[in-house]
Amino acid sequence: MPRTEGLVSLPKLMEGMEEMMDWRTERFSRRQFLVAGGSALAGSLLARTTLADATSPKTLVWANEFADKRTQTKIHQYFVQPFARHHGAKIQIEILSSNLDQQLKLLMASGKDPDIYDENGPSWIPPFYDTGHALVLDEFDRYFHWKEKILPWCYEPCVYNGHLITVPDEYESLHLWYNVELFHKHDWKIPTDWKELTALCAEIQAKGIIPFAFGSQDWPPAVEWWMSYAFNAYVGPAQMYQVLTGRSKWTEPEVAEAMVRLKYLWQKGWIGERKNSALTVNGATGQLAAGKAAMKMEGTWMFSSIDTYHFRYGVDMLPMWNNVANVYPIGIGEVTSADAKTKNRELAGQFLNVFVGYPALDAPWVDQFIGAYVPCIKIPSDMWPKNANPLFKKVCLQMQDAMAVNHCGYLSWTQWPAKTEAYMWNNLMSVWEGSMTVQDFLRGTQQVFDQERKAGQLPVVTKFA
Amino acid sequence: MKATTRRMYLRTGMGRRRGRAVGYVLLAPALLLHVLVIAVPSVLTFLLGFYNWNILGAPQFIGLQNFTHVIHDPVFYEALSHNGIWTVIFLTVPVAIGLAAAVFITRVHRGQMVYRILFYLPATMASVVVARVWQWILDPFNGIGHLFAHGPLRFLDSGWLSSPGLALYSVASVNIWAWWGFLCLLFVSSLGQIDPSWYEAASLEGASGWQQFRSITLPRLRPVLIFILLLTMLWSFTTFDYPYLMTGGGPAHASEVLSTWIYFQLVNSMSAGYAAALATTTTVLLLVVIVGYIYVRIKGWETT
């Protein structure tokens, strides 16, 4: 519609009003006044709407979970503003901070679908696809050559029923974080196997220090970090691949033994003194920083906040518990999808392309979003920003090397089907506390897994070993 | 119309009908509101119990599967037993504390209002605030336990919210802390309505304090006591805020109550149909309490 049409209509309406309102003869009736007033209001609204339609840029609503001002400022600086400038579009951010998945689903259930949304991992997206809330991205995949650019193990779990339904925008791995000063003071060494791990935990506990800081009060699913670690450390990726693809059972002795050993660590009080339900995730990091705990098992996402604690920390590989090769349990920590109901599909596709990682190569992007957004592409060593956190850079490059030789493991929020994952983290504390046996836990897991397998809801799992 | 004429008119058949009609018309807005916000959602919740619905897609009819699942759900029974424990605790502890405090308050002649305000104050605070403050107090690493870890009060150094054996009782204690002042105020109001001459007469007859309490105070308090007990039972079965805010039902479902389990199924598992089946089952259980109350009313036990 021509932009001037609305502007022309308003004076005409005013002329009409003047004709009707003959003040001198006082022949202006109440009905005429109401009609004229209503017409003027409707006209002006129409004019405003028409004008707005013609001049407003296209708007994309992006639902993400980063509520802190620092990250939002960076998001505006590195994502929103460059994209908006380049495409003449407007990005409106909807912050869903307390529980991304819940809030997103409630938002959609109320009919307020965002155009773009973040989620906790690829296994969280199939329910959105099945209900018409995830756009099939195959067309953009072909156009932008995402399949060639994205690391294969990151790309594959994003494919569901033969279609790409989300893009990964961050990968992560579980690590052993430790308080360097405590380790130096007591001459402790990083454990490399089960025997060394248990011996060190006993020694640390004997000194009145918590071996592993751990809190899950504000994020109960955090218990699955330990579960994923246990499976990789004892069962190993080769057999876990068999389990995750349904070729082997969750009730296999090795799988059960991994849970038994994890329960042992927890019951000994080595993991958060068995008080993780009453401590937050950040509270546990505070214990590590204050020297009240010697180690913490957490993912690379901790790089985004650990420097605010101001202490000397180290990061290393987690010890294995069995005769399995040392692996990095890797997974996708965040994915971004487009809603199938978006009215700006093309723009949405272009926005998703931002996450595939190009800005990382020509901007200090990786360092700015350290631990929050890590492009799932291969970033050569010489392309890293000069001021990048050296530990983060080292860890990322080690992960990339491990990926190159398939020395990787699995994380439950990436390679587990959604309901199986939820069942496991929801019942793991019952196993640790002893109110549920390991056998019952695994039988229940197998039951849920079989249902999802039957429904065709297993994610694509990359074979690492 | 004069009052006498109006009374005569209302005695006629037409007058009575018109009087009833006016009553129904005046009740209509409240009834409509009730139908919209209580009856319709209740019926929909009941019907939803027969569907599998993940909130995002279209609901699928699955018959009685959700209800069968409720019967076989161990967490449901665990939550139900916790609601039972919660009810017993709240029927006794805050009622006893509130009543005792109320009796003492009525005997204080100077500064009675100060006590009333002080005791009632926690009941005016938002449950979110109370829960958060007590979480800090009971924090195992920085709270009261940590403070007394090496002294004679080292028993306070416990996992109040993290130990399965303690979590439910810790949460209930915090809720009692915020609740008993309200009951105390109700009792104080009721005690104020008892004619002091009854006590004077009893004293003259040589009745002891306990005898006066048992024979005068308690029977006079019966209506408010029955009311409090009924409300306590209903609220105990629908309690949500403190268990959800302080432990989320954990650890290992140790403080799970029916409402937190329903919430988990609805919001975390996105199993709206199963959550509806759980809610319907809870309502049926509450009906038992309501029927009990109706029985009490028929028997006239709630009157003095």
PDB file of N, CA, C and O in Angstrom, chain A residues 2 7 9 31 33 101 155 167 214 235 241 252 254 275 348 356 383 406 445 464:
ATOM      1  N   PRO A   2       0.548   2.271  -0.854  1.00  0.00           N
ATOM      2  CA  PRO A   2       1.402   3.461  -0.873  1.00  0.00           C
ATOM      3  C   PRO A   2       1.442   4.131   0.491  1.00  0.00           C
ATOM      4  O   PRO A   2       0.422   4.234   1.168  1.00  0.00           O
ATOM      5  N   LEU A   7      -1.821   9.295   5.017  1.00  0.00           N
ATOM      6  CA  LEU A   7      -1.672  10.715   5.293  1.00  0.00           C
ATOM      7  C   LEU A   7      -2.748  11.531   4.583  1.00  0.00           C
ATOM      8  O   LEU A   7      -3.248  12.505   5.100  1.00  0.00           O
ATOM      9  N   SER A   9      -5.723  10.496   3.701  1.00  0.00           N
ATOM     10  CA  SER A   9      -7.062  10.235   4.214  1.00  0.00           C
ATOM     11  C   SER A   9      -7.402  11.080   5.446  1.00  0.00           C
ATOM     12  O   SER A   9      -8.541  11.443   5.649  1.00  0.00           O
ATOM     13  N   ARG A  31     -25.543  13.010  17.346  1.00  0.00           N
ATOM     14  CA  ARG A  31     -25.221  11.870  16.483  1.00  0.00           C
ATOM     15  C   ARG A  31     -24.103  12.210  15.498  1.00  0.00           C
ATOM     16  O   ARG A  31     -23.175  11.444  15.298  1.00  0.00           O
ATOM     17  N   PHE A  33     -21.859  14.440  15.864  1.00  0.00           N
ATOM     18  CA  PHE A  33     -20.596  14.594  16.596  1.00  0.00           C
ATOM     19  C   PHE A  33     -19.944  13.226  16.840  1.00  0.00           C
ATOM     20  O   PHE A  33     -18.754  13.030  16.639  1.00  0.00           O
ATOM     21  N   ASP A 101      12.782 -24.127  28.990  1.00  0.00           N
ATOM     22  CA  ASP A 101      11.868 -25.072  28.336  1.00  0.00           C
ATOM     23  C   ASP A 101      10.420 -24.864  28.777  1.00  0.00           C
ATOM     24  O   ASP A 101       9.518 -24.779  27.947  1.00  0.00           O
ATOM     25  N   TYR A 155      26.003 -31.732  14.170  1.00  0.00           N
ATOM     26  CA  TYR A 155      24.945 -31.639  13.153  1.00  0.00           C
ATOM     27  C   TYR A 155      23.956 -32.803  13.280  1.00  0.00           C
ATOM     28  O   TYR A 155      22.732 -32.605  13.246  1.00  0.00           O
ATOM     29  N   VAL A 167      19.577 -25.688  14.874  1.00  0.00           N
ATOM     30  CA  VAL A 167      21.026 -25.567  14.651  1.00  0.00           C
ATOM     31  C   VAL A 167      21.731 -25.460  16.005  1.00  0.00           C
ATOM     32  O   VAL A 167      21.241 -24.802  16.916  1.00  0.00           O
ATOM     33  N   PHE A 214      29.275 -29.473  44.842  1.00  0.00           N
ATOM     34  CA  PHE A 214      28.143 -29.769  43.955  1.00  0.00           C
ATOM     35  C   PHE A 214      26.855 -29.204  44.538  1.00  0.00           C
ATOM     36  O   PHE A 214      26.557 -29.407  45.709  1.00  0.00           O
ATOM     37  N   VAL A 235      31.375 -47.232  31.561  1.00  0.00           N
ATOM     38  CA  VAL A 235      30.854 -48.043  30.455  1.00  0.00           C
ATOM     39  C   VAL A 235      31.655 -47.765  29.172  1.00  0.00           C
ATOM     40  O   VAL A 235      31.925 -48.661  28.382  1.00  0.00           O
ATOM     41  N   TYR A 241      27.204 -46.300  22.982  1.00  0.00           N
ATOM     42  CA  TYR A 241      26.616 -46.147  21.650  1.00  0.00           C
ATOM     43  C   TYR A 241      25.607 -47.268  21.393  1.00  0.00           C
ATOM     44  O   TYR A 241      24.512 -47.043  20.869  1.00  0.00           O
ATOM     45  N   GLU A 252      22.279 -53.735  31.335  1.00  0.00           N
ATOM     46  CA  GLU A 252      23.537 -54.492  31.234  1.00  0.00           C
ATOM     47  C   GLU A 252      24.384 -54.273  32.497  1.00  0.00           C
ATOM     48  O   GLU A 252      24.338 -53.191  33.098  1.00  0.00           O
ATOM     49  N   GLU A 254      27.482 -53.626  33.051  1.00  0.00           N
ATOM     50  CA  GLU A 254      28.423 -52.483  33.050  1.00  0.00           C
ATOM     51  C   GLU A 254      27.703 -51.182  33.356  1.00  0.00           C
ATOM     52  O   GLU A 254      28.218 -50.316  34.077  1.00  0.00           O
ATOM     53  N   LYS A 275      24.739 -32.870  50.280  1.00  0.00           N
ATOM     54  CA  LYS A 275      23.821 -31.770  50.582  1.00  0.00           C
ATOM     55  C   LYS A 275      23.527 -30.923  49.348  1.00  0.00           C
ATOM     56  O   LYS A 275      23.194 -29.743  49.472  1.00  0.00           O
ATOM     57  N   ALA A 348      14.327 -15.479   9.355  1.00  0.00           N
ATOM     58  CA  ALA A 348      14.627 -16.403  10.450  1.00  0.00           C
ATOM     59  C   ALA A 348      15.793 -17.309  10.062  1.00  0.00           C
ATOM     60  O   ALA A 348      16.709 -17.549  10.863  1.00  0.00           O
ATOM     61  N   VAL A 356      25.775 -20.380  13.169  1.00  0.00           N
ATOM     62  CA  VAL A 356      26.642 -21.427  12.616  1.00  0.00           C
ATOM     63  C   VAL A 356      28.098 -20.975  12.665  1.00  0.00           C
ATOM     64  O   VAL A 356      29.001 -21.755  12.432  1.00  0.00           O
ATOM     65  N   MET A 383      43.095 -18.673  14.437  1.00  0.00           N
ATOM     66  CA  MET A 383      41.964 -17.781  14.208  1.00  0.00           C
ATOM     67  C   MET A 383      41.305 -17.345  15.516  1.00  0.00           C
ATOM     68  O   MET A 383      40.330 -16.616  15.515  1.00  0.00           O
ATOM     69  N   ASN A 406      37.974 -39.106  17.448  1.00  0.00           N
ATOM     70  CA  ASN A 406      36.811 -39.778  18.056  1.00  0.00           C
ATOM     71  C   ASN A 406      36.989 -40.141  19.522  1.00  0.00           C
ATOM     72  O   ASN A 406      36.396 -41.104  19.995  1.00  0.00           O
ATOM     73  N   THR A 445      14.237 -47.039  33.285  1.00  0.00           N
ATOM     74  CA  THR A 445      14.860 -46.320  32.172  1.00  0.00           C
ATOM     75  C   THR A 445      14.611 -47.062  30.871  1.00  0.00           C
ATOM     76  O   THR A 445      14.229 -46.470  29.853  1.00  0.00           O
ATOM     77  N   PHE A 464      31.283 -42.626  18.254  1.00  0.00           N
ATOM     78  CA  PHE A 464      32.595 -42.044  18.556  1.00  0.00           C
ATOM     79  C   PHE A 464      33.705 -43.089  18.618  1.00  0.00           C
ATOM     80  O   PHE A 464      34.850 -42.785  18.382  1.00  0.00           O
TER      81      PHE A 464
END
